């Protein structure tokens, strides 16, 4: 009968197990590192896309300012005659020709509608952290804060506009006021009261609106300047 000898597998040295562990650790670490690099590149790309989108929003804002500033400037020019017209009417309540331009110019103003689609996305998604350039990120935050502050003023101005429109309706006869509002001209305006106190109250309402319009003009110039400088910064940083 044959006797079979058992084959013994030599035991591996501890250095072999150490090497296997190091290889496994290195594979896991490299995979983790590659995933981090990939995520960083994706987030960097998203940040760049947000900046380009924000630049387009800035261009829309500056275009609005380019429309509003000349209109507000012309309105302020017309309303400079407010004191002169008040004195004219105090002398002769029927000499109302000076009121026509004042009424047309104080009927309303062009609202500034903030193009905030990108900034809202950045806030809601925590996207500001994706913008690696601190100077750009800080400038975006500063610009948004400025526009938000302007919107508070604009809300006050809208209330002043409503008060002024109500004053027009209370002081000017319906037929001619309606004609002036719709067509921009009328033959003659008639004041519904010749009471000096009512006339004074009426002109005070218009004057408050004029002051609010001047504030709006200042804000439009500030926003345009801020947006223009921010666009220049983005251009310098390579975002064209």
PDB file of C-alpha atoms in Angstrom, residues 24-196:
ATOM      1  CA  UNK A  24      -5.357  47.850  -1.293  1.00  0.00           C
ATOM      2  CA  UNK A  25      -5.040  51.085   0.673  1.00  0.00           C
ATOM      3  CA  UNK A  26      -3.376  52.792  -2.279  1.00  0.00           C
ATOM      4  CA  UNK A  27      -6.139  51.650  -4.638  1.00  0.00           C
ATOM      5  CA  UNK A  28      -8.873  52.949  -2.311  1.00  0.00           C
ATOM      6  CA  UNK A  29      -7.012  56.208  -1.692  1.00  0.00           C
ATOM      7  CA  UNK A  30      -6.420  56.825  -5.403  1.00  0.00           C
ATOM      8  CA  UNK A  31     -10.085  56.141  -6.124  1.00  0.00           C
ATOM      9  CA  UNK A  32     -11.115  58.564  -3.392  1.00  0.00           C
ATOM     10  CA  UNK A  33      -8.651  61.156  -4.672  1.00  0.00           C
ATOM     11  CA  UNK A  34      -9.868  60.767  -8.252  1.00  0.00           C
ATOM     12  CA  UNK A  35     -13.495  61.201  -7.123  1.00  0.00           C
ATOM     13  CA  UNK A  36     -12.577  64.348  -5.202  1.00  0.00           C
ATOM     14  CA  UNK A  37     -10.766  65.764  -8.210  1.00  0.00           C
ATOM     15  CA  UNK A  38     -13.730  64.950 -10.424  1.00  0.00           C
ATOM     16  CA  UNK A  39     -16.187  66.599  -8.013  1.00  0.00           C
ATOM     17  CA  UNK A  40     -13.917  69.631  -7.714  1.00  0.00           C
ATOM     18  CA  UNK A  41     -13.760  69.991 -11.488  1.00  0.00           C
ATOM     19  CA  UNK A  42     -17.547  69.644 -11.755  1.00  0.00           C
ATOM     20  CA  UNK A  43     -18.093  72.282  -9.053  1.00  0.00           C
ATOM     21  CA  UNK A  44     -15.503  74.560 -10.638  1.00  0.00           C
ATOM     22  CA  UNK A  45     -17.326  74.260 -13.966  1.00  0.00           C
ATOM     23  CA  UNK A  46     -20.643  75.026 -12.280  1.00  0.00           C
ATOM     24  CA  UNK A  47     -19.103  78.075 -10.599  1.00  0.00           C
ATOM     25  CA  UNK A  48     -17.842  79.344 -13.940  1.00  0.00           C
ATOM     26  CA  UNK A  49     -21.279  78.821 -15.490  1.00  0.00           C
ATOM     27  CA  UNK A  50     -22.894  80.765 -12.642  1.00  0.00           C
ATOM     28  CA  UNK A  51     -20.481  83.652 -13.190  1.00  0.00           C
ATOM     29  CA  UNK A  52     -21.198  83.754 -16.927  1.00  0.00           C
ATOM     30  CA  UNK A  53     -24.935  83.649 -16.224  1.00  0.00           C
ATOM     31  CA  UNK A  54     -24.576  86.438 -13.665  1.00  0.00           C
ATOM     32  CA  UNK A  55     -22.701  88.532 -16.234  1.00  0.00           C
ATOM     33  CA  UNK A  56     -25.704  88.246 -18.569  1.00  0.00           C
ATOM     34  CA  UNK A  57     -27.967  89.383 -15.725  1.00  0.00           C
ATOM     35  CA  UNK A  58     -25.724  92.401 -15.157  1.00  0.00           C
ATOM     36  CA  UNK A  59     -26.007  93.353 -18.817  1.00  0.00           C
ATOM     37  CA  UNK A  60     -29.803  93.298 -18.540  1.00  0.00           C
ATOM     38  CA  UNK A  61     -29.655  95.456 -15.422  1.00  0.00           C
ATOM     39  CA  UNK A  62     -27.399  98.022 -17.092  1.00  0.00           C
ATOM     40  CA  UNK A  63     -29.718  98.074 -20.123  1.00  0.00           C
ATOM     41  CA  UNK A  64     -32.602  98.953 -17.789  1.00  0.00           C
ATOM     42  CA  UNK A  65     -30.514 101.723 -16.236  1.00  0.00           C
ATOM     43  CA  UNK A  66     -29.691 103.047 -19.705  1.00  0.00           C
ATOM     44  CA  UNK A  67     -33.431 103.427 -20.340  1.00  0.00           C
ATOM     45  CA  UNK A  68     -34.389 104.784 -16.918  1.00  0.00           C
ATOM     46  CA  UNK A  69     -31.631 107.358 -16.408  1.00  0.00           C
ATOM     47  CA  UNK A  70     -32.508 109.576 -19.440  1.00  0.00           C
ATOM     48  CA  UNK A  71     -36.237 109.369 -18.631  1.00  0.00           C
ATOM     49  CA  UNK A  72     -35.700 110.306 -14.993  1.00  0.00           C
ATOM     50  CA  UNK A  73     -33.323 113.101 -15.993  1.00  0.00           C
ATOM     51  CA  UNK A  74     -35.940 114.568 -18.339  1.00  0.00           C
ATOM     52  CA  UNK A  75     -38.649 114.217 -15.683  1.00  0.00           C
ATOM     53  CA  UNK A  76     -36.489 116.087 -13.171  1.00  0.00           C
ATOM     54  CA  UNK A  77     -35.917 118.838 -15.748  1.00  0.00           C
ATOM     55  CA  UNK A  78     -39.679 119.317 -16.212  1.00  0.00           C
ATOM     56  CA  UNK A  79     -40.392 119.210 -12.481  1.00  0.00           C
ATOM     57  CA  UNK A  80     -37.849 121.966 -11.871  1.00  0.00           C
ATOM     58  CA  UNK A  81     -40.679 124.315 -12.905  1.00  0.00           C
ATOM     59  CA  UNK A  82     -42.781 123.234  -9.903  1.00  0.00           C
ATOM     60  CA  UNK A  83     -42.075 126.341  -7.788  1.00  0.00           C
ATOM     61  CA  UNK A  84     -42.540 128.685 -10.735  1.00  0.00           C
ATOM     62  CA  UNK A  85     -45.890 127.073 -11.600  1.00  0.00           C
ATOM     63  CA  UNK A  86     -47.032 127.270  -7.979  1.00  0.00           C
ATOM     64  CA  UNK A  87     -46.325 131.016  -7.896  1.00  0.00           C
ATOM     65  CA  UNK A  88     -48.121 131.483 -11.226  1.00  0.00           C
ATOM     66  CA  UNK A  89     -51.247 129.754  -9.940  1.00  0.00           C
ATOM     67  CA  UNK A  90     -51.185 131.724  -6.697  1.00  0.00           C
ATOM     68  CA  UNK A  91     -51.420 134.880  -8.784  1.00  0.00           C
ATOM     69  CA  UNK A  92     -54.019 133.513 -11.212  1.00  0.00           C
ATOM     70  CA  UNK A  93     -55.712 130.195 -10.430  1.00  0.00           C
ATOM     71  CA  UNK A  94     -56.922 129.896 -14.011  1.00  0.00           C
ATOM     72  CA  UNK A  95     -53.453 130.135 -15.592  1.00  0.00           C
ATOM     73  CA  UNK A  96     -52.968 126.349 -15.608  1.00  0.00           C
ATOM     74  CA  UNK A  97     -50.862 125.826 -18.739  1.00  0.00           C
ATOM     75  CA  UNK A  98     -47.738 125.314 -16.620  1.00  0.00           C
ATOM     76  CA  UNK A  99     -49.388 122.312 -14.973  1.00  0.00           C
ATOM     77  CA  UNK A 100     -49.685 120.152 -18.075  1.00  0.00           C
ATOM     78  CA  UNK A 101     -46.067 119.042 -18.287  1.00  0.00           C
ATOM     79  CA  UNK A 102     -45.841 118.678 -14.517  1.00  0.00           C
ATOM     80  CA  UNK A 103     -48.850 116.363 -14.384  1.00  0.00           C
ATOM     81  CA  UNK A 104     -47.614 114.203 -17.262  1.00  0.00           C
ATOM     82  CA  UNK A 105     -44.151 113.912 -15.689  1.00  0.00           C
ATOM     83  CA  UNK A 106     -45.476 113.087 -12.227  1.00  0.00           C
ATOM     84  CA  UNK A 107     -47.912 110.375 -13.284  1.00  0.00           C
ATOM     85  CA  UNK A 108     -45.425 107.550 -12.871  1.00  0.00           C
ATOM     86  CA  UNK A 109     -41.918 106.221 -13.456  1.00  0.00           C
ATOM     87  CA  UNK A 110     -40.206 103.206 -14.986  1.00  0.00           C
ATOM     88  CA  UNK A 111     -39.738 100.459 -12.402  1.00  0.00           C
ATOM     89  CA  UNK A 112     -36.340  98.800 -12.129  1.00  0.00           C
ATOM     90  CA  UNK A 113     -36.943  95.049 -12.303  1.00  0.00           C
ATOM     91  CA  UNK A 114     -33.956  93.257 -10.812  1.00  0.00           C
ATOM     92  CA  UNK A 115     -32.605  90.431 -12.978  1.00  0.00           C
ATOM     93  CA  UNK A 116     -31.853  88.132 -10.056  1.00  0.00           C
ATOM     94  CA  UNK A 117     -32.348  84.658 -11.573  1.00  0.00           C
ATOM     95  CA  UNK A 118     -28.687  83.703 -11.085  1.00  0.00           C
ATOM     96  CA  UNK A 119     -28.240  85.226  -7.644  1.00  0.00           C
ATOM     97  CA  UNK A 120     -31.349  83.375  -6.453  1.00  0.00           C
ATOM     98  CA  UNK A 121     -29.925  80.094  -7.751  1.00  0.00           C
ATOM     99  CA  UNK A 122     -26.634  80.831  -6.000  1.00  0.00           C
ATOM    100  CA  UNK A 123     -28.406  81.524  -2.717  1.00  0.00           C
ATOM    101  CA  UNK A 124     -30.837  78.606  -2.858  1.00  0.00           C
ATOM    102  CA  UNK A 125     -28.261  76.016  -3.899  1.00  0.00           C
ATOM    103  CA  UNK A 126     -25.457  77.371  -1.742  1.00  0.00           C
ATOM    104  CA  UNK A 127     -23.761  78.126  -5.021  1.00  0.00           C
ATOM    105  CA  UNK A 128     -21.666  81.031  -3.787  1.00  0.00           C
ATOM    106  CA  UNK A 129     -19.226  78.475  -2.346  1.00  0.00           C
ATOM    107  CA  UNK A 130     -18.688  77.266  -5.924  1.00  0.00           C
ATOM    108  CA  UNK A 131     -17.160  80.619  -6.863  1.00  0.00           C
ATOM    109  CA  UNK A 132     -13.526  80.188  -5.906  1.00  0.00           C
ATOM    110  CA  UNK A 133     -12.470  83.774  -6.629  1.00  0.00           C
ATOM    111  CA  UNK A 134     -13.187  85.653  -3.386  1.00  0.00           C
ATOM    112  CA  UNK A 135     -13.071  89.056  -5.069  1.00  0.00           C
ATOM    113  CA  UNK A 136     -15.791  88.013  -7.507  1.00  0.00           C
ATOM    114  CA  UNK A 137     -17.910  86.370  -4.798  1.00  0.00           C
ATOM    115  CA  UNK A 138     -17.676  89.436  -2.535  1.00  0.00           C
ATOM    116  CA  UNK A 139     -18.521  91.756  -5.434  1.00  0.00           C
ATOM    117  CA  UNK A 140     -21.625  89.710  -6.280  1.00  0.00           C
ATOM    118  CA  UNK A 141     -22.792  89.891  -2.659  1.00  0.00           C
ATOM    119  CA  UNK A 142     -22.160  93.658  -2.531  1.00  0.00           C
ATOM    120  CA  UNK A 143     -24.054  94.239  -5.772  1.00  0.00           C
ATOM    121  CA  UNK A 144     -27.030  92.201  -4.604  1.00  0.00           C
ATOM    122  CA  UNK A 145     -27.138  94.127  -1.313  1.00  0.00           C
ATOM    123  CA  UNK A 146     -27.091  97.441  -3.189  1.00  0.00           C
ATOM    124  CA  UNK A 147     -29.986  96.483  -5.457  1.00  0.00           C
ATOM    125  CA  UNK A 148     -32.013  95.152  -2.515  1.00  0.00           C
ATOM    126  CA  UNK A 149     -31.555  98.500  -0.759  1.00  0.00           C
ATOM    127  CA  UNK A 150     -32.636 100.351  -3.904  1.00  0.00           C
ATOM    128  CA  UNK A 151     -35.781  98.215  -4.055  1.00  0.00           C
ATOM    129  CA  UNK A 152     -36.747  99.484  -0.600  1.00  0.00           C
ATOM    130  CA  UNK A 153     -36.502 103.048  -1.898  1.00  0.00           C
ATOM    131  CA  UNK A 154     -38.466 102.073  -4.998  1.00  0.00           C
ATOM    132  CA  UNK A 155     -41.259 100.731  -2.794  1.00  0.00           C
ATOM    133  CA  UNK A 156     -41.440 104.080  -0.984  1.00  0.00           C
ATOM    134  CA  UNK A 157     -41.484 105.869  -4.341  1.00  0.00           C
ATOM    135  CA  UNK A 158     -44.397 103.733  -5.524  1.00  0.00           C
ATOM    136  CA  UNK A 159     -46.381 104.871  -2.484  1.00  0.00           C
ATOM    137  CA  UNK A 160     -45.511 108.511  -3.219  1.00  0.00           C
ATOM    138  CA  UNK A 161     -46.619 107.985  -6.806  1.00  0.00           C
ATOM    139  CA  UNK A 162     -50.013 106.724  -5.629  1.00  0.00           C
ATOM    140  CA  UNK A 163     -50.416 109.701  -3.287  1.00  0.00           C
ATOM    141  CA  UNK A 164     -49.553 112.097  -6.127  1.00  0.00           C
ATOM    142  CA  UNK A 165     -51.981 110.439  -8.537  1.00  0.00           C
ATOM    143  CA  UNK A 166     -54.733 110.713  -5.934  1.00  0.00           C
ATOM    144  CA  UNK A 167     -53.857 114.384  -5.497  1.00  0.00           C
ATOM    145  CA  UNK A 168     -54.160 114.934  -9.268  1.00  0.00           C
ATOM    146  CA  UNK A 169     -57.573 113.292  -9.294  1.00  0.00           C
ATOM    147  CA  UNK A 170     -58.742 115.394  -6.356  1.00  0.00           C
ATOM    148  CA  UNK A 171     -57.534 118.699  -7.816  1.00  0.00           C
ATOM    149  CA  UNK A 172     -58.007 118.397 -11.592  1.00  0.00           C
ATOM    150  CA  UNK A 173     -61.388 118.034 -13.314  1.00  0.00           C
ATOM    151  CA  UNK A 174     -62.039 114.522 -14.610  1.00  0.00           C
ATOM    152  CA  UNK A 175     -62.543 115.262 -18.332  1.00  0.00           C
ATOM    153  CA  UNK A 176     -59.321 117.164 -18.877  1.00  0.00           C
ATOM    154  CA  UNK A 177     -57.253 115.008 -16.527  1.00  0.00           C
ATOM    155  CA  UNK A 178     -58.376 111.865 -18.353  1.00  0.00           C
ATOM    156  CA  UNK A 179     -57.637 113.453 -21.725  1.00  0.00           C
ATOM    157  CA  UNK A 180     -54.193 114.549 -20.566  1.00  0.00           C
ATOM    158  CA  UNK A 181     -53.443 111.080 -19.150  1.00  0.00           C
ATOM    159  CA  UNK A 182     -54.526 109.223 -22.293  1.00  0.00           C
ATOM    160  CA  UNK A 183     -53.436 111.585 -25.072  1.00  0.00           C
ATOM    161  CA  UNK A 184     -50.673 113.601 -23.432  1.00  0.00           C
ATOM    162  CA  UNK A 185     -52.404 116.927 -24.164  1.00  0.00           C
ATOM    163  CA  UNK A 186     -55.596 118.860 -23.471  1.00  0.00           C
ATOM    164  CA  UNK A 187     -56.962 122.275 -24.311  1.00  0.00           C
ATOM    165  CA  UNK A 188     -57.422 123.589 -20.797  1.00  0.00           C
ATOM    166  CA  UNK A 189     -57.066 122.346 -17.233  1.00  0.00           C
ATOM    167  CA  UNK A 190     -59.447 123.407 -14.502  1.00  0.00           C
ATOM    168  CA  UNK A 191     -58.599 123.231 -10.813  1.00  0.00           C
ATOM    169  CA  UNK A 192     -61.448 122.022  -8.643  1.00  0.00           C
ATOM    170  CA  UNK A 193     -60.457 124.305  -5.775  1.00  0.00           C
ATOM    171  CA  UNK A 194     -59.116 127.833  -5.552  1.00  0.00           C
ATOM    172  CA  UNK A 195     -58.312 127.422  -1.863  1.00  0.00           C
ATOM    173  CA  UNK A 196     -54.632 128.405  -1.301  1.00  0.00           C
TER     174      UNK A 196
END
